[in-house]
Coordinates of C-alpha atoms and ligand atoms in Angstrom, one line a residue:
X1 CA 137.5 8.8 50.7
X2 CA 134.6 8.7 48.3
X3 CA 137.1 7.6 45.6
X4 CA 138.5 4.9 47.9
X5 CA 134.9 3.7 48.5
X6 CA 134.2 3.6 44.8
X7 CA 137.4 1.6 44.2
X8 CA 136.5 -0.9 47.0
X9 CA 134.7 -3.6 45.1
X10 CA 134.4 -6.2 47.9
X11 CA 132.0 -6.7 50.8
X12 CA 133.2 -4.7 53.9
X13 CA 133.8 -6.7 57.0
X14 CA 132.2 -3.9 59.0
X15 CA 129.9 -1.1 58.2
X16 CA 129.6 1.3 61.1
X17 CA 126.8 3.8 61.2
X18 CA 127.7 6.9 63.3
X19 CA 131.0 8.9 63.6
X20 CA 130.9 9.7 67.4
X21 CA 133.1 8.2 70.1
X22 CA 131.4 4.8 69.9
X23 CA 131.6 4.3 66.1
X24 CA 135.2 5.7 66.0
X25 CA 136.3 3.3 68.8
X26 CA 134.8 0.4 66.9
X27 CA 136.5 1.6 63.6
X28 CA 139.9 1.7 65.3
X29 CA 139.5 -1.7 66.9
X30 CA 138.2 -3.4 63.7
X31 CA 140.8 -1.9 61.4
X32 CA 143.7 -2.7 63.8
X33 CA 142.6 -6.3 63.7
X34 CA 142.8 -6.3 59.9
X35 CA 139.1 -6.0 59.1
X36 CA 137.9 -3.8 56.2
X37 CA 135.8 -1.0 57.6
X38 CA 133.4 1.6 56.3
X39 CA 132.3 4.3 58.8
X40 CA 129.4 6.6 57.8
X41 CA 128.6 9.8 59.6
X42 CA 125.5 11.8 58.5
X43 CA 127.0 15.2 59.7
X44 CA 130.5 16.0 60.7
X45 CA 132.5 13.5 62.9
X46 CA 131.5 14.2 66.6
X47 CA 128.9 16.8 65.6
X48 CA 126.6 15.3 68.2
X49 CA 127.3 14.4 71.8
X50 CA 131.0 13.4 71.3
X51 CA 132.2 17.1 70.9
X52 CA 130.1 18.3 73.9
X53 CA 131.6 16.2 76.8
X54 CA 133.0 17.6 80.1
X55 CA 136.4 16.7 78.5
X56 CA 137.3 14.2 81.3
X57 CA 139.0 10.9 80.9
X58 CA 137.8 9.5 84.2
X59 CA 136.8 6.5 86.2
X60 CA 133.9 8.4 87.5
X61 CA 134.1 9.2 91.2
X62 CA 130.4 9.4 91.3
X63 CA 129.9 5.9 90.1
X64 CA 132.2 4.7 92.9
X65 CA 129.9 6.4 95.4
X66 CA 127.0 4.5 93.8
X67 CA 129.0 1.2 94.4
X68 CA 129.6 0.5 90.7
X69 CA 133.2 -0.8 91.2
X70 CA 133.4 -2.8 88.0
X71 CA 132.5 0.3 85.9
X72 CA 135.0 2.5 87.7
X73 CA 137.8 -0.1 87.4
X74 CA 137.2 -0.5 83.7
X75 CA 137.2 3.2 83.1
X76 CA 140.2 3.8 85.4
X77 CA 142.2 1.3 83.3
X78 CA 141.1 2.8 80.0
X79 CA 142.0 6.3 81.4
X80 CA 145.6 5.1 82.0
X81 CA 145.8 3.5 78.5
X82 CA 144.5 6.6 76.8
X83 CA 147.0 8.8 78.7
X84 CA 149.7 6.6 77.4
X85 CA 148.4 6.3 73.8
X86 CA 147.5 9.9 73.1
X87 CA 149.6 12.0 75.5
X88 CA 149.3 15.0 73.2
X89 CA 145.6 15.1 73.9
X90 CA 145.1 13.6 77.3
X91 CA 146.7 15.2 80.3
X92 CA 146.9 14.4 84.0
X93 CA 144.6 16.8 85.7
X94 CA 144.6 17.4 89.5
X95 CA 141.2 18.0 91.0
X96 CA 140.5 19.5 94.4
X97 CA 137.3 18.6 96.3
X98 CA 136.4 21.4 98.7
X99 CA 135.3 19.8 101.9
X100 CA 133.0 21.1 104.7
X101 CA 133.7 19.4 108.0
X102 CA 135.5 16.3 109.3
X103 CA 133.0 13.9 107.9
X104 CA 133.5 15.2 104.3
X105 CA 137.3 15.1 104.8
X106 CA 137.4 11.5 105.9
X107 CA 134.7 10.3 103.4
X108 CA 136.4 11.8 100.4
X109 CA 140.0 10.9 101.4
X110 CA 139.0 7.3 101.9
X111 CA 136.8 7.1 98.8
X112 CA 139.4 8.6 96.6
X113 CA 142.1 6.4 98.0
X114 CA 140.0 3.5 96.8
X115 CA 139.6 5.2 93.5
X116 CA 143.4 5.2 93.1
X117 CA 143.6 1.6 94.1
X118 CA 141.1 0.6 91.5
X119 CA 143.4 2.0 88.8
X120 CA 146.4 -0.1 90.1
X121 CA 149.6 0.8 88.4
X122 CA 147.7 2.9 85.9
X123 CA 146.8 5.4 88.7
X124 CA 147.6 9.0 87.7
X125 CA 148.7 10.1 91.2
X126 CA 147.8 9.5 94.8
X127 CA 144.8 11.2 96.4
X128 CA 145.5 13.2 99.6
X129 CA 143.9 15.4 102.1
X130 CA 145.2 19.0 102.2
X131 CA 144.7 21.7 104.7
X132 CA 142.4 24.7 104.2
X133 CA 145.4 27.1 103.8
X134 CA 146.9 24.8 101.2
X135 CA 143.6 24.6 99.4
X136 CA 143.3 28.4 99.3
X137 CA 146.9 28.7 98.1
X138 CA 146.3 26.3 95.2
X139 CA 142.8 27.8 94.3
X140 CA 143.1 31.5 94.9
X141 CA 139.5 32.1 93.8
X142 CA 137.8 29.7 96.1
X143 CA 135.5 31.1 98.8
X144 CA 137.2 30.5 102.2
X145 CA 133.9 30.6 104.1
X146 CA 132.7 27.5 102.2
X147 CA 135.6 25.1 103.0
X148 CA 137.3 23.5 105.9
X149 CA 140.0 21.7 103.9
X150 CA 140.4 20.0 100.5
X151 CA 141.0 16.5 99.0
X152 CA 143.2 16.3 95.9
X153 CA 142.8 13.5 93.3
X154 CA 143.8 12.9 89.7
X155 CA 141.9 12.2 86.6
X156 CA 142.5 12.7 82.9
X157 CA 141.4 15.6 80.8
X158 CA 141.3 15.7 77.0
X159 CA 140.0 17.3 73.8
X160 CA 137.1 15.1 72.6
X161 CA 136.8 16.1 68.9
X162 CA 140.5 16.2 68.4
X163 CA 140.9 12.7 69.8
X164 CA 138.1 11.7 67.4
X165 CA 139.9 13.1 64.4
X166 CA 143.3 11.6 65.4
X167 CA 141.7 8.2 66.0
X168 CA 140.0 8.3 62.6
X169 CA 143.3 9.2 61.1
X170 CA 144.8 6.1 62.8
X171 CA 142.0 3.9 61.6
X172 CA 142.2 5.2 58.1
X173 CA 146.0 4.7 58.1
X174 CA 145.1 1.0 58.8
X175 CA 142.7 1.0 55.8
X176 CA 139.4 2.2 57.2
X177 CA 137.2 4.3 54.9
X178 CA 135.6 7.0 56.9
X179 CA 133.0 9.4 55.4
X180 CA 131.4 12.4 57.0
X181 CA 128.3 14.0 55.5
X182 CA 127.1 10.6 54.4
X183 CA 123.7 9.7 55.9
X184 CA 122.4 6.1 56.1
X185 CA 118.9 6.1 54.7
X186 CA 118.0 2.4 55.0
X187 CA 119.3 -1.1 55.6
X188 CA 119.4 -3.8 52.9
X189 CA 118.5 -7.4 53.8
X190 CA 118.7 -10.8 52.2
X191 CA 115.8 -13.2 51.7
X192 CA 116.2 -14.5 55.3
X193 CA 115.9 -11.0 56.7
X194 CA 119.5 -10.7 57.6
X195 CA 121.0 -7.2 57.2
X196 CA 123.5 -7.3 54.4
X197 CA 124.4 -3.6 54.1
X198 CA 123.1 0.0 53.9
X199 CA 122.0 2.6 51.4
X200 CA 123.4 6.0 52.1
X201 CA 123.4 9.5 50.6
X202 CA 126.3 11.9 50.2
X203 CA 124.6 14.9 51.7
X204 CA 126.8 17.3 49.7
X205 CA 126.6 15.9 46.2
X206 CA 123.2 14.3 46.7
X207 CA 124.5 11.1 45.2
X208 CA 123.1 7.8 46.6
X209 CA 125.3 4.8 47.3
X210 CA 124.9 1.3 48.4
X211 CA 127.5 -0.7 50.5
X212 CA 127.5 -4.3 51.5
X213 CA 128.9 -5.5 54.8
X214 CA 129.3 -8.8 56.7
X215 CA 128.5 -7.0 60.0
X216 CA 126.4 -3.7 60.2
X217 CA 126.8 -1.8 63.4
X218 CA 124.5 0.9 64.7
X219 CA 126.6 3.4 66.7
X220 CA 124.4 6.4 66.4
X221 CA 124.2 7.4 70.1
X222 CA 120.9 9.1 70.9
X223 CA 119.7 8.3 67.4
X224 CA 120.1 4.6 67.8
X225 CA 116.3 4.0 67.9
X226 CA 116.0 5.6 64.4
X227 CA 118.3 2.9 62.9
X228 CA 116.7 0.1 65.0
X229 CA 113.4 1.1 63.5
X230 CA 114.9 1.0 60.0
X231 CA 115.5 -2.7 60.9
X232 CA 112.2 -3.3 62.7
X233 CA 109.5 -0.5 62.6
X234 CA 108.1 -1.9 65.8
X235 CA 111.4 -1.9 67.7
X236 CA 111.1 -0.7 71.4
X237 CA 112.7 2.5 72.6
X238 CA 116.2 1.8 73.9
X239 CA 117.5 5.3 74.6
X240 CA 116.7 7.7 77.4
X241 CA 118.4 11.0 76.4
X242 CA 119.7 13.1 79.2
X243 CA 121.0 16.6 78.5
X244 CA 124.1 18.0 80.0
X245 CA 125.1 21.7 79.7
X246 CA 128.5 23.4 80.1
X247 CA 129.5 27.0 80.4
X248 CA 132.8 28.4 79.3
X249 CA 134.4 31.1 81.5
X250 CA 137.6 33.2 81.4
X251 CA 140.6 31.6 83.1
X252 CA 140.6 34.4 85.7
X253 CA 137.7 32.5 87.5
X254 CA 140.1 29.6 88.1
X255 CA 143.7 30.7 87.5
X256 CA 145.8 27.9 88.9
X257 CA 146.5 24.4 87.6
X258 CA 143.9 22.6 89.7
X259 CA 140.3 21.8 88.7
X260 CA 137.5 21.9 91.2
X261 CA 135.0 19.1 91.8
X262 CA 132.0 20.0 93.8
X263 CA 130.6 16.6 94.9
X264 CA 127.2 17.5 96.1
X265 CA 125.2 20.2 94.4
X266 CA 121.6 21.0 95.5
X267 CA 120.1 18.3 93.4
X268 CA 122.6 15.6 94.2
X269 CA 124.8 16.0 91.1
X270 CA 128.5 16.8 90.8
X271 CA 129.8 20.0 89.2
X272 CA 133.2 20.4 87.6
X273 CA 135.2 23.5 87.0
X274 CA 138.1 22.5 84.8
X275 CA 140.9 24.5 83.1
X276 CA 140.7 23.7 79.3
X277 CA 142.6 25.4 76.5
X278 CA 143.3 28.4 78.7
X279 CA 139.6 28.9 79.6
X280 CA 137.4 27.2 82.3
X281 CA 134.7 24.6 81.5
X282 CA 132.0 24.5 84.1
X283 CA 129.3 21.8 84.2
X284 CA 127.3 19.7 83.9
X285 CA 123.6 19.1 84.3
X286 CA 121.5 16.0 83.9
X287 CA 118.1 16.8 82.4
X288 CA 115.8 14.1 80.9
X289 CA 114.9 15.1 77.4
X290 CA 112.0 13.8 75.3
X291 CA 113.4 14.4 71.8
X292 CA 116.9 13.9 70.5
X293 CA 118.5 16.7 68.4
X294 CA 121.8 17.2 66.6
X295 CA 122.1 20.7 68.2
X296 CA 120.4 20.6 71.6
X297 CA 119.9 23.9 73.3
X298 CA 120.7 24.7 76.9
X299 CA 117.7 25.4 79.1
X300 CA 117.5 28.6 81.1
X301 CA 117.2 26.6 84.4
X302 CA 120.4 24.6 83.5
X303 CA 122.4 27.8 82.9
X304 CA 121.1 29.4 86.2
X305 CA 121.9 26.2 88.1
X306 CA 125.5 26.1 86.9
X307 CA 126.0 29.9 87.6
X308 CA 124.4 29.7 91.0
X309 CA 126.4 26.6 92.1
X310 CA 129.7 27.9 90.8
X311 CA 129.1 31.3 92.4
X312 CA 128.6 29.7 95.8
X313 CA 132.2 28.4 95.8
X314 CA 134.0 31.2 94.1
X315 CA 135.1 34.6 95.3
X316 CA 134.8 35.9 91.8
X317 CA 131.2 35.1 91.0
X318 CA 130.4 34.4 87.3
X319 CA 127.2 36.0 85.8
X320 CA 125.6 35.6 82.4
X321 CA 127.8 38.3 80.9
X322 CA 130.9 36.3 81.8
X323 CA 129.8 33.3 79.8
X324 CA 132.0 33.0 76.7
X325 CA 130.0 30.0 75.3
X326 CA 127.3 27.6 76.4
X327 CA 126.9 24.2 74.9
X328 CA 124.6 21.2 75.4
X329 CA 125.0 17.5 74.7
X330 CA 122.8 14.5 75.0
X331 CA 123.9 11.4 76.9
X332 CA 122.8 8.3 75.0
X333 CA 121.8 6.5 78.2
X334 CA 120.5 3.0 77.9
X335 CA 116.8 3.1 79.0
X336 CA 116.4 0.2 81.3
X337 CA 112.7 0.3 81.9
X338 CA 111.4 3.1 79.7
X339 CA 111.3 5.4 82.7
X340 CA 113.4 8.5 81.8
X341 CA 112.6 10.4 85.0
X342 CA 115.7 9.5 86.9
X343 CA 118.6 9.6 84.5
X344 CA 121.3 9.8 87.2
X345 CA 120.3 6.2 88.1
X346 CA 120.4 4.8 84.6
X347 CA 123.5 2.7 83.9
X348 CA 126.5 4.5 82.3
X349 CA 128.0 1.2 81.2
X350 CA 127.7 0.2 77.6
X351 CA 125.4 -2.4 76.1
X352 CA 125.3 -4.4 72.9
X353 CA 121.9 -5.1 71.4
X354 CA 121.7 -8.1 69.0
X355 CA 118.9 -7.8 66.5
X356 CA 117.2 -10.7 64.9
X357 CA 118.5 -9.4 61.6
X358 CA 122.1 -9.7 62.8
X359 CA 122.6 -5.9 63.2
X360 CA 124.5 -5.0 66.3
X361 CA 123.7 -1.8 68.2
X362 CA 126.0 -0.3 70.8
X363 CA 124.6 2.1 73.3
X364 CA 125.6 3.8 76.6
X365 CA 129.2 4.0 77.6
X366 CA 131.4 7.0 77.6
X367 CA 134.3 8.6 75.8
X368 CA 136.8 7.3 78.4
X369 CA 136.0 3.7 77.5
X370 CA 135.6 4.1 73.7
X371 CA 138.5 1.8 73.0
X372 CA 137.2 -1.0 75.3
X373 CA 133.7 -0.5 73.8
X374 CA 135.3 -1.2 70.3
X375 CA 137.1 -4.2 71.6
X376 CA 133.9 -5.7 73.2
X377 CA 131.9 -5.1 70.0
X378 CA 134.5 -6.8 67.7
X379 CA 134.8 -9.7 70.2
X380 CA 131.1 -10.1 70.2
X381 CA 130.9 -10.0 66.4
X382 CA 133.5 -12.8 66.1
X383 CA 131.7 -14.9 68.7
X384 CA 128.2 -14.4 67.2
X385 CA 129.3 -14.9 63.6
X386 CA 131.6 -17.8 64.3
X387 CA 134.6 -15.9 62.9
X388 CA 138.1 -16.8 63.8
X389 CA 139.0 -15.0 67.1
X390 CA 141.6 -12.3 66.7
X391 CA 143.4 -10.6 69.5
X392 CA 142.9 -6.9 70.3
X393 CA 145.8 -4.7 69.4
X394 CA 144.6 -1.3 70.6
X395 CA 145.6 -1.4 74.2
X396 CA 149.0 0.0 73.4
X397 CA 148.3 1.4 70.0
X398 CA 149.7 5.0 69.6
X399 CA 147.0 7.3 68.3
X400 CA 147.9 9.5 65.3
X401 CA 149.8 12.6 66.4
X402 CA 151.3 10.8 69.4
X403 CA 153.8 13.0 71.1
X404 CA 155.1 13.0 74.7
X405 CA 155.9 16.1 76.7
X406 CA 153.9 18.6 74.7
X407 CA 153.9 22.2 76.0
X408 CA 150.3 23.1 76.9
X409 CA 151.2 26.8 76.5
X410 CA 151.9 26.2 72.9
X411 CA 148.8 27.2 70.8
X412 CA 149.3 24.3 68.5
X413 CA 150.1 21.6 71.1
X414 CA 147.0 19.5 70.4
X415 CA 148.2 18.6 67.0
X416 CA 151.0 16.5 68.5
X417 CA 153.5 15.5 65.7
X418 CA 151.2 17.2 63.1
X419 CA 152.3 20.5 64.5
X420 CA 155.4 20.3 62.3
X421 CA 153.2 20.0 59.2
X422 CA 151.2 23.1 60.1
X423 CA 154.4 25.0 60.8
X424 CA 155.7 24.0 57.4
X425 CA 152.5 25.2 55.8
X426 CA 152.8 28.5 57.6
X427 CA 156.2 29.1 56.1
X428 CA 154.3 30.0 52.9
X429 CA 153.8 33.7 53.5
X430 CA 150.0 34.1 53.3
X431 CA 149.4 31.0 55.5
X432 CA 150.9 32.8 58.5
X433 CA 148.0 35.2 58.6
X434 CA 146.5 35.4 62.1
X435 CA 142.8 34.6 62.0
X436 CA 142.2 35.2 65.7
X437 CA 144.7 36.9 68.0
X438 CA 142.5 36.1 71.0
X439 CA 142.2 32.4 70.3
X440 CA 145.6 32.1 68.6
X441 CA 144.5 30.6 65.3
X442 CA 146.4 31.0 62.1
X443 CA 145.4 30.4 58.5
X444 CA 147.7 27.4 58.1
X445 CA 145.3 25.5 60.5
X446 CA 142.4 26.0 58.1
X447 CA 144.4 24.7 55.2
X448 CA 145.6 21.8 57.2
X449 CA 142.0 21.0 58.4
X450 CA 140.8 20.8 54.8
X451 CA 143.8 18.8 53.4
X452 CA 144.2 16.4 56.3
X453 CA 141.2 16.4 58.6
X454 CA 138.2 16.3 56.3
X455 CA 136.8 19.7 57.3
X456 CA 134.1 20.6 54.8
X457 CA 132.4 23.6 56.5
X458 CA 133.2 26.7 58.5
X459 CA 131.5 25.0 61.5
X460 CA 133.7 21.9 61.1
X461 CA 136.8 24.1 61.5
X462 CA 135.6 26.5 64.2
X463 CA 133.7 23.9 66.3
X464 CA 135.6 20.6 66.0
X465 CA 139.0 20.9 64.2
X466 CA 139.7 23.9 66.5
X467 CA 137.4 24.5 69.5
X468 CA 136.8 28.3 68.9
X469 CA 133.0 27.9 69.1
X470 CA 133.1 26.4 72.6
X471 CA 135.9 28.6 73.8
X472 CA 134.5 32.0 72.8
X473 CA 131.4 31.8 70.7
X474 CA 131.4 35.6 69.9
X475 CA 135.0 35.6 68.8
X476 CA 134.3 32.5 66.6
X477 CA 131.5 34.4 64.8
X478 CA 133.9 37.2 64.1
X479 CA 136.3 34.7 62.6
X480 CA 133.7 33.0 60.4
X481 CA 133.9 35.3 57.3
X482 CA 137.7 35.0 57.2
X483 CA 137.5 31.2 57.6
X484 CA 134.8 31.0 54.9
X485 CA 137.0 33.0 52.6
X486 CA 140.0 30.7 53.0
X487 CA 137.9 27.6 52.7
X488 CA 136.2 28.8 49.6
X489 CA 139.6 29.4 47.9
X490 CA 140.9 26.0 49.0
X491 CA 137.8 24.1 48.0
X492 CA 137.0 26.1 44.9
X493 CA 133.6 27.3 46.1
X494 CA 131.8 30.4 45.0
X495 CA 130.5 33.6 46.8
X496 CA 127.1 32.0 47.4
X497 CA 128.7 29.1 49.3
X498 CA 130.6 31.5 51.4
X499 CA 127.4 33.5 52.2
X500 CA 125.5 30.4 53.1
X501 CA 128.4 29.1 55.3
X502 CA 128.6 32.3 57.3
X503 CA 124.8 32.4 57.7
X504 CA 124.6 28.7 58.8
X505 CA 127.4 29.3 61.3
X506 CA 125.8 32.3 62.8
X507 CA 122.5 30.5 63.1
X508 CA 124.0 27.5 65.0
X509 CA 126.4 29.6 67.1
X510 CA 123.7 32.0 68.3
X511 CA 122.6 29.2 70.6
X512 CA 126.1 29.3 72.2
X513 CA 125.7 32.9 73.2
X514 CA 123.8 34.1 76.3
Ligands
FAD601 C1 127.1 16.6 78.9 C2 127.9 15.3 78.7 C3 129.2 15.3 79.3 C4 130.0 14.1 79.1 N1 131.2 14.1 79.6 C5 132.0 13.0 79.5 C6 133.3 13.0 80.0 O1 133.8 14.0 80.5 N2 134.0 11.9 79.8 C7 133.5 10.8 79.2 O2 134.3 9.8 79.1 N3 132.3 10.8 78.6 C8 131.5 11.9 78.8 N4 130.3 11.9 78.2 C9 129.8 10.7 77.5 C10 130.3 10.7 76.0 O3 130.4 12.0 75.6 C11 129.3 9.9 75.2 O4 129.1 8.6 75.8 C12 129.8 9.7 73.8 O5 130.2 10.9 73.2 C13 128.7 9.1 73.0 O6 129.2 8.8 71.7 P1 128.3 8.1 70.6 O7 129.2 7.9 69.4 O8 127.6 6.9 71.2 O9 127.2 9.1 70.2 P2 127.2 10.5 69.3 O10 128.4 11.3 69.6 O11 125.9 11.1 69.4 O12 127.5 9.9 67.8 C14 126.5 9.3 67.1 C15 126.6 9.8 65.7 O13 125.7 9.1 64.8 C16 125.4 9.9 63.7 N5 124.2 9.4 63.0 C17 122.9 9.4 63.5 N6 122.1 8.9 62.5 C18 122.9 8.6 61.5 C19 122.6 8.1 60.2 N7 121.4 7.8 59.8 N8 123.7 7.9 59.3 C20 124.9 8.2 59.7 N9 125.2 8.7 60.9 C21 124.2 8.9 61.8 C22 125.2 11.3 64.4 O14 125.2 12.4 63.5 C23 126.2 11.3 65.5 O15 127.4 12.0 65.1 C24 129.5 13.0 78.3 C25 128.2 13.1 77.7 C26 127.5 14.3 77.9 C27 126.2 14.4 77.2

């Protein structure tokens, strides 16, 4: 990619700062319309919030309860499109809401029927009321004393960082240059104060570069204010970060095919328990946070809250020792009035900020709508700059790896069509080596991640090319020396690199262990 960048002598149409869901959605949209694109990510792609989501492709039942019909409709449509465009990564997931009393039963059945209707023909399945005995049959671990019946509805479920990698591959196949470990240090401007490009540093080689772009886009999530202040040191705060924590549990806590949605926790939030890669993700919280960080740390009270709420609904009650991993992410919520106290009330829809310098900043939104966010951003650019209008092509664009009917019990299912390439690699005797029997990872995946998915570090592989760090943090630490060994050989690195990589991985991942 660096070579491609060096060979690119023209001004880019778009320079996108940030390799999370937002930047990646914009890169896909722009490159599919034939624009030249440079995307710069200071760490690894999705290192920040975009690998720490609840893994739902959803309209947002909660937003419907808040009366935000337009937001739910937009997300429900995007959910359907994403299921169709990346079926190897997005699956139809049934959820059961445990109800307590007739009022609950009527309220949720009616509400979720409306939820289906908003999705129109892109609905993933009809919501319905089910009896207590049917609920207990479908969820064997639910506490019978806590329910009178259940309401079933459908949403999408996905693997966030895998979708990011595959979308970047699609964008790059259409010409986009995407660079991880390249940090934007400042903006360049012309005599009229218009942003003309960026200066960035390759964090691995330490080499500084400059790139020129017709349109510079700030897609840095919770870090958006840093870039806005590069443009205007007096820029006002636009982001109100809100932390969300998830715990990973063994599948025995929720053995069936259904997920659970608890609609009213003690503090008015919702809590999900969702089967994911043969484990169960439980979350989330919504805690206003003062300072953004690339690796936010779960607070004790958030962990206790999740364990306590889940325990109330399950016969097998999880405790700290059952937690396989804990991870925290920061929502880049758009601060409407500078008041960060009530983040549940802050709009989840996306916003585009147009700076006087011509830079565009996209904040808010969610993974589910990343394609539409990209479309809106490109439309806005064409309108503001007086460029010729081009039609969006992403609605039915198949994402790299597209494969229908994948078998979710197959350890390599999430690679989609790339699975064949990995199997081919594993035909070479030593690539068949098992790196983790527990998490079903083989050496060929490491080689693949380096050669095709821009994995540079042990963490890239264990946290985002595979999801070992989130699925079982302790097991992933056990795997780290072996992964470092394979990577060092592939990348031609020395013993010191290996030692540093293992140490770095241990340091980061210790926060994922209780
Ligand atoms: C707990 C939680 C659960 C969620 N669950 C869901 C869900 O289930 N479904 C859903 O649809 N959405 C969900 N979301 C929302 C969704 O995850 C976010 O909206 C989305 O990931 C935000 O992406 P982003 O690209 O804006 O930000 P980020 O992912 O934070 O990406 C911004 C990137 O910019 C980079 N960057 C910063 N400064 C620079 C610089 N100077 N140079 C280069 N790069 C830079 C950062 O390193 C970072 O990678 C959830 C969010 C949270 C927090």
